[in-house]
């Protein structure tokens, strides 16, 4: 079933058009990868899906993003409610300057959960889901900034999971990490996709090939090709896709 | 190759180096002289009677307890008013304002305001707070004048520390569905609390050292009051008392004693500022 669909989505930064007529539909409970060379608009597209681009001055958007049957740009939609359902993990791990526990509890607390028992439960579950629990269970009250880069990124995933989103957007979540941490995050993404819809931007084509069910290839603000990952990498219909996935440019 | 550097050039180098060295000696000597002279003349006169009594005409004794209390009151009153306004303005400029032109204009105005000679603040304070608002010559009028004087300092230091909070923190919190004010209160402000404290310490330093603005607005009285009564009545701070004792009563020993106390306080404040700066670096570098 389709959970997010974009219709003729255009986006401008000032006078520069960064996205041109994007029509994509993302399947529920699957992993969709967005690939393409730097500056092709894939991160911009991802950040449009939970309206993070609202924070950037001078952005203008036309077209529609339909989430669960509703246009997210409609005035009826509360942007905080949208971000509650569509969570995000960033390129650089960005834990807050708080304890590990408080980082994870931040989202639930924001949405009004105060009960300590309930919070304990949520924090533990999120950490288990992000396969971080065993590594940090003895230092939940210590600063999150003392964790390694890979652990910090899994903490950020746990933090996003703690509000039980439907969709998890991942913006190059492993580009700042070492190979072992990268493998852990990929494993994690695959283990989460039976419960969450994951949309991941990646620079690493092998990563898309390893984890994604479907892949979209972006170039200069347009989607050139969108198909099952297998087809994109083995038998693409557009020659530009082929050139990119075989490493001839980008 | 050596001979290519001519004799005159080598002499020139030596002379310049000697001049720099001389400047250094002068600066060190002057500073040391200043500090030692004040301490030498002042410290012997710091007695329990001076610190813990008020002046008495009958017994011909001088005590600066009222002035110490006045100083504390005026520092508290000023900070209580200036902090919310200054920090609030900084938050608005940094987190909410979208028009860069206006922000820059306000920053420029604040910059200018902090460079104005303090006697001008005193003059305006006297006309506006003392007379127009009919507060009379009082610590409250003095404190409000100091509020205007310190507003730019608090605003600018807070703003600078808000700017050091990485954008990724804000994004992380927004992405969890937090509203603007919640992001500011729970993520942005705690991260830059050290910067705000540094601004406070700098302001306390300015309040301690202020005399001109207070001469016009807070007056010269040496009575012991409680906090609330104190604010409503005239009173001299330590710095003003120093001026009064030295210039009107010729009590140079007392003036130097007060000067020593102020100098020690200044050292403590400088150390505190440095400590806060280091603390901030350590926390941001983690």
Tab-separated table of N, CA and C in Angstrom, chain A residues 47 50 52 55 79-81 83-84 86-88 90 92-98 103 105-107 109-111 143 145-146 159-161 163, chain B residues 98 166-188 190-192 194 280 282-286:
chain	number	residue	atom	x	y	z
A	47	UNK	N	13.782	15.962	2.737
A	47	UNK	CA	13.432	16.946	3.762
A	47	UNK	C	12.084	17.612	3.486
A	50	UNK	N	8.895	15.641	5.460
A	50	UNK	CA	8.390	15.998	6.792
A	50	UNK	C	8.463	17.511	7.009
A	52	UNK	N	10.780	19.666	6.683
A	52	UNK	CA	11.943	20.290	7.312
A	52	UNK	C	12.396	21.498	6.491
A	55	UNK	N	12.003	25.247	7.438
A	55	UNK	CA	12.951	25.988	8.276
A	55	UNK	C	13.944	26.784	7.438
A	79	UNK	N	2.115	20.851	11.437
A	79	UNK	CA	3.435	20.370	11.016
A	79	UNK	C	4.098	19.526	12.106
A	80	UNK	N	3.855	19.854	13.378
A	80	UNK	CA	4.447	19.054	14.451
A	80	UNK	C	3.835	17.661	14.510
A	81	UNK	N	2.527	17.601	14.194
A	81	UNK	CA	1.871	16.299	14.148
A	81	UNK	C	2.428	15.452	13.012
A	83	UNK	N	5.469	15.646	11.777
A	83	UNK	CA	6.822	15.183	12.125
A	83	UNK	C	6.783	14.104	13.200
A	84	UNK	N	5.702	14.086	13.954
A	84	UNK	CA	5.459	13.026	14.919
A	84	UNK	C	5.346	11.685	14.190
A	86	UNK	N	6.232	11.215	10.821
A	86	UNK	CA	7.309	11.036	9.857
A	86	UNK	C	8.605	11.494	10.516
A	87	UNK	N	9.323	10.554	11.089
A	87	UNK	CA	10.545	10.871	11.831
A	87	UNK	C	11.739	10.996	10.910
A	88	UNK	N	12.853	11.500	11.469
A	88	UNK	CA	14.009	11.728	10.606
A	88	UNK	C	15.319	11.455	11.335
A	90	UNK	N	19.483	12.170	10.740
A	90	UNK	CA	20.291	13.064	9.920
A	90	UNK	C	21.644	12.457	9.563
A	92	UNK	N	24.724	13.740	10.032
A	92	UNK	CA	25.646	13.748	11.173
A	92	UNK	C	24.849	13.448	12.429
A	93	UNK	N	25.333	12.483	13.235
A	93	UNK	CA	24.603	12.207	14.483
A	93	UNK	C	24.444	13.508	15.282
A	94	UNK	N	23.222	13.774	15.758
A	94	UNK	CA	23.008	15.038	16.478
A	94	UNK	C	22.316	14.821	17.822
A	95	UNK	N	22.929	13.990	18.689
A	95	UNK	CA	22.306	13.842	20.014
A	95	UNK	C	22.315	15.188	20.727
A	96	UNK	N	21.286	15.418	21.564
A	96	UNK	CA	21.251	16.650	22.343
A	96	UNK	C	22.238	16.545	23.485
A	97	UNK	N	22.600	17.710	24.021
A	97	UNK	CA	23.525	17.772	25.155
A	97	UNK	C	22.812	17.347	26.432
A	98	UNK	N	22.350	16.098	26.459
A	98	UNK	CA	21.614	15.592	27.625
A	98	UNK	C	22.056	14.150	27.836
A	103	UNK	N	17.673	12.017	25.984
A	103	UNK	CA	17.617	12.112	24.529
A	103	UNK	C	16.446	11.311	23.978
A	105	UNK	N	13.884	10.119	25.638
A	105	UNK	CA	12.590	10.503	26.208
A	105	UNK	C	12.127	11.855	25.667
A	106	UNK	N	12.995	12.542	24.921
A	106	UNK	CA	12.646	13.897	24.464
A	106	UNK	C	11.356	13.921	23.650
A	107	UNK	N	11.274	13.020	22.664
A	107	UNK	CA	10.080	12.986	21.808
A	107	UNK	C	8.818	12.671	22.595
A	109	UNK	N	8.196	12.928	25.719
A	109	UNK	CA	7.876	14.027	26.641
A	109	UNK	C	7.259	15.191	25.877
A	110	UNK	N	7.802	15.471	24.690
A	110	UNK	CA	7.251	16.541	23.870
A	110	UNK	C	5.778	16.302	23.598
A	111	UNK	N	5.429	15.027	23.440
A	111	UNK	CA	4.041	14.720	23.123
A	111	UNK	C	3.235	14.368	24.361
A	143	UNK	N	26.030	11.439	29.778
A	143	UNK	CA	25.838	12.265	28.594
A	143	UNK	C	25.894	11.432	27.311
A	145	UNK	N	26.836	12.520	24.610
A	145	UNK	CA	27.967	12.965	23.792
A	145	UNK	C	29.211	12.113	24.026
A	146	UNK	N	29.164	11.264	25.060
A	146	UNK	CA	30.310	10.393	25.319
A	146	UNK	C	30.293	9.124	24.483
A	159	UNK	N	15.983	7.552	19.202
A	159	UNK	CA	15.243	8.746	19.580
A	159	UNK	C	14.072	8.964	18.631
A	160	UNK	N	14.327	8.699	17.342
A	160	UNK	CA	13.256	8.863	16.361
A	160	UNK	C	12.193	7.776	16.549
A	161	UNK	N	12.638	6.547	16.892
A	161	UNK	CA	11.685	5.443	17.049
A	161	UNK	C	10.813	5.618	18.284
A	163	UNK	N	9.042	7.918	19.388
A	163	UNK	CA	7.712	8.512	19.214
A	163	UNK	C	6.847	7.643	18.305
B	98	UNK	N	13.076	37.253	10.952
B	98	UNK	CA	13.412	36.769	9.620
B	98	UNK	C	14.023	37.868	8.761
B	166	UNK	N	24.641	24.465	17.466
B	166	UNK	CA	24.596	23.938	16.100
B	166	UNK	C	23.160	23.815	15.594
B	167	UNK	N	22.982	24.150	14.324
B	167	UNK	CA	21.669	24.065	13.687
B	167	UNK	C	21.123	22.633	13.792
B	168	UNK	N	22.032	21.664	13.821
B	168	UNK	CA	21.590	20.263	13.823
B	168	UNK	C	20.807	19.927	15.097
B	169	UNK	N	21.099	20.637	16.203
B	169	UNK	CA	20.326	20.400	17.434
B	169	UNK	C	18.878	20.800	17.222
B	170	UNK	N	18.719	21.997	16.618
B	170	UNK	CA	17.360	22.480	16.403
B	170	UNK	C	16.621	21.530	15.465
B	171	UNK	N	17.294	21.146	14.364
B	171	UNK	CA	16.660	20.251	13.395
B	171	UNK	C	16.245	18.950	14.057
B	172	UNK	N	17.148	18.401	14.898
B	172	UNK	CA	16.854	17.141	15.565
B	172	UNK	C	15.585	17.237	16.387
B	173	UNK	N	15.433	18.349	17.086
B	173	UNK	CA	14.260	18.507	17.939
B	173	UNK	C	13.000	18.770	17.103
B	174	UNK	N	13.148	19.605	16.059
B	174	UNK	CA	11.988	19.842	15.182
B	174	UNK	C	11.508	18.536	14.562
B	175	UNK	N	12.479	17.688	14.172
B	175	UNK	CA	12.129	16.443	13.493
B	175	UNK	C	11.359	15.506	14.408
B	176	UNK	N	11.422	15.752	15.723
B	176	UNK	CA	10.659	14.909	16.643
B	176	UNK	C	9.277	15.499	16.907
B	177	UNK	N	8.964	16.574	16.197
B	177	UNK	CA	7.637	17.163	16.350
B	177	UNK	C	7.554	18.196	17.460
B	178	UNK	N	8.713	18.697	17.919
B	178	UNK	CA	8.679	19.711	18.974
B	178	UNK	C	8.359	21.069	18.370
B	179	UNK	N	7.570	21.867	19.085
B	179	UNK	CA	7.257	23.214	18.622
B	179	UNK	C	8.426	24.152	18.851
B	180	UNK	N	8.326	25.333	18.248
B	180	UNK	CA	9.425	26.294	18.295
B	180	UNK	C	9.870	26.627	19.730
B	181	UNK	N	8.908	26.969	20.578
B	181	UNK	CA	9.287	27.396	21.922
B	181	UNK	C	9.891	26.231	22.708
B	182	UNK	N	9.356	25.037	22.516
B	182	UNK	CA	9.911	23.881	23.223
B	182	UNK	C	11.357	23.621	22.784
B	183	UNK	N	11.620	23.779	21.495
B	183	UNK	CA	12.989	23.585	21.006
B	183	UNK	C	13.916	24.600	21.676
B	184	UNK	N	13.452	25.852	21.744
B	184	UNK	CA	14.284	26.895	22.340
B	184	UNK	C	14.524	26.605	23.821
B	185	UNK	N	13.452	26.263	24.526
B	185	UNK	CA	13.557	26.119	25.971
B	185	UNK	C	14.359	24.866	26.373
B	186	UNK	N	14.145	23.771	25.654
B	186	UNK	CA	14.745	22.521	26.127
B	186	UNK	C	16.066	22.183	25.448
B	187	UNK	N	16.280	22.690	24.246
B	187	UNK	CA	17.514	22.321	23.547
B	187	UNK	C	18.466	23.504	23.382
B	188	UNK	N	17.938	24.639	22.921
B	188	UNK	CA	18.822	25.758	22.597
B	188	UNK	C	19.341	26.455	23.861
B	190	UNK	N	19.527	25.565	27.172
B	190	UNK	CA	20.462	24.857	28.046
B	190	UNK	C	21.870	24.767	27.456
B	191	UNK	N	21.939	24.728	26.113
B	191	UNK	CA	23.248	24.612	25.481
B	191	UNK	C	24.045	25.900	25.619
B	192	UNK	N	23.367	27.033	25.744
B	192	UNK	CA	24.129	28.280	25.744
B	192	UNK	C	24.021	29.010	27.080
B	194	UNK	N	25.932	28.936	29.551
B	194	UNK	CA	27.219	29.494	29.972
B	194	UNK	C	27.465	30.870	29.374
B	280	UNK	N	32.611	26.557	28.878
B	280	UNK	CA	31.823	26.545	27.658
B	280	UNK	C	32.569	25.801	26.559
B	282	UNK	N	34.857	23.536	26.895
B	282	UNK	CA	34.935	22.111	27.183
B	282	UNK	C	33.614	21.437	26.815
B	283	UNK	N	32.506	22.111	27.144
B	283	UNK	CA	31.224	21.472	26.864
B	283	UNK	C	30.936	21.402	25.370
B	284	UNK	N	31.339	22.460	24.652
B	284	UNK	CA	31.072	22.451	23.210
B	284	UNK	C	32.004	21.499	22.474
B	285	UNK	N	33.196	21.319	23.027
B	285	UNK	CA	34.178	20.489	22.337
B	285	UNK	C	33.933	19.002	22.519
B	286	UNK	N	33.040	18.688	23.449
B	286	UNK	CA	32.857	17.287	23.773
B	286	UNK	C	32.263	16.482	22.624
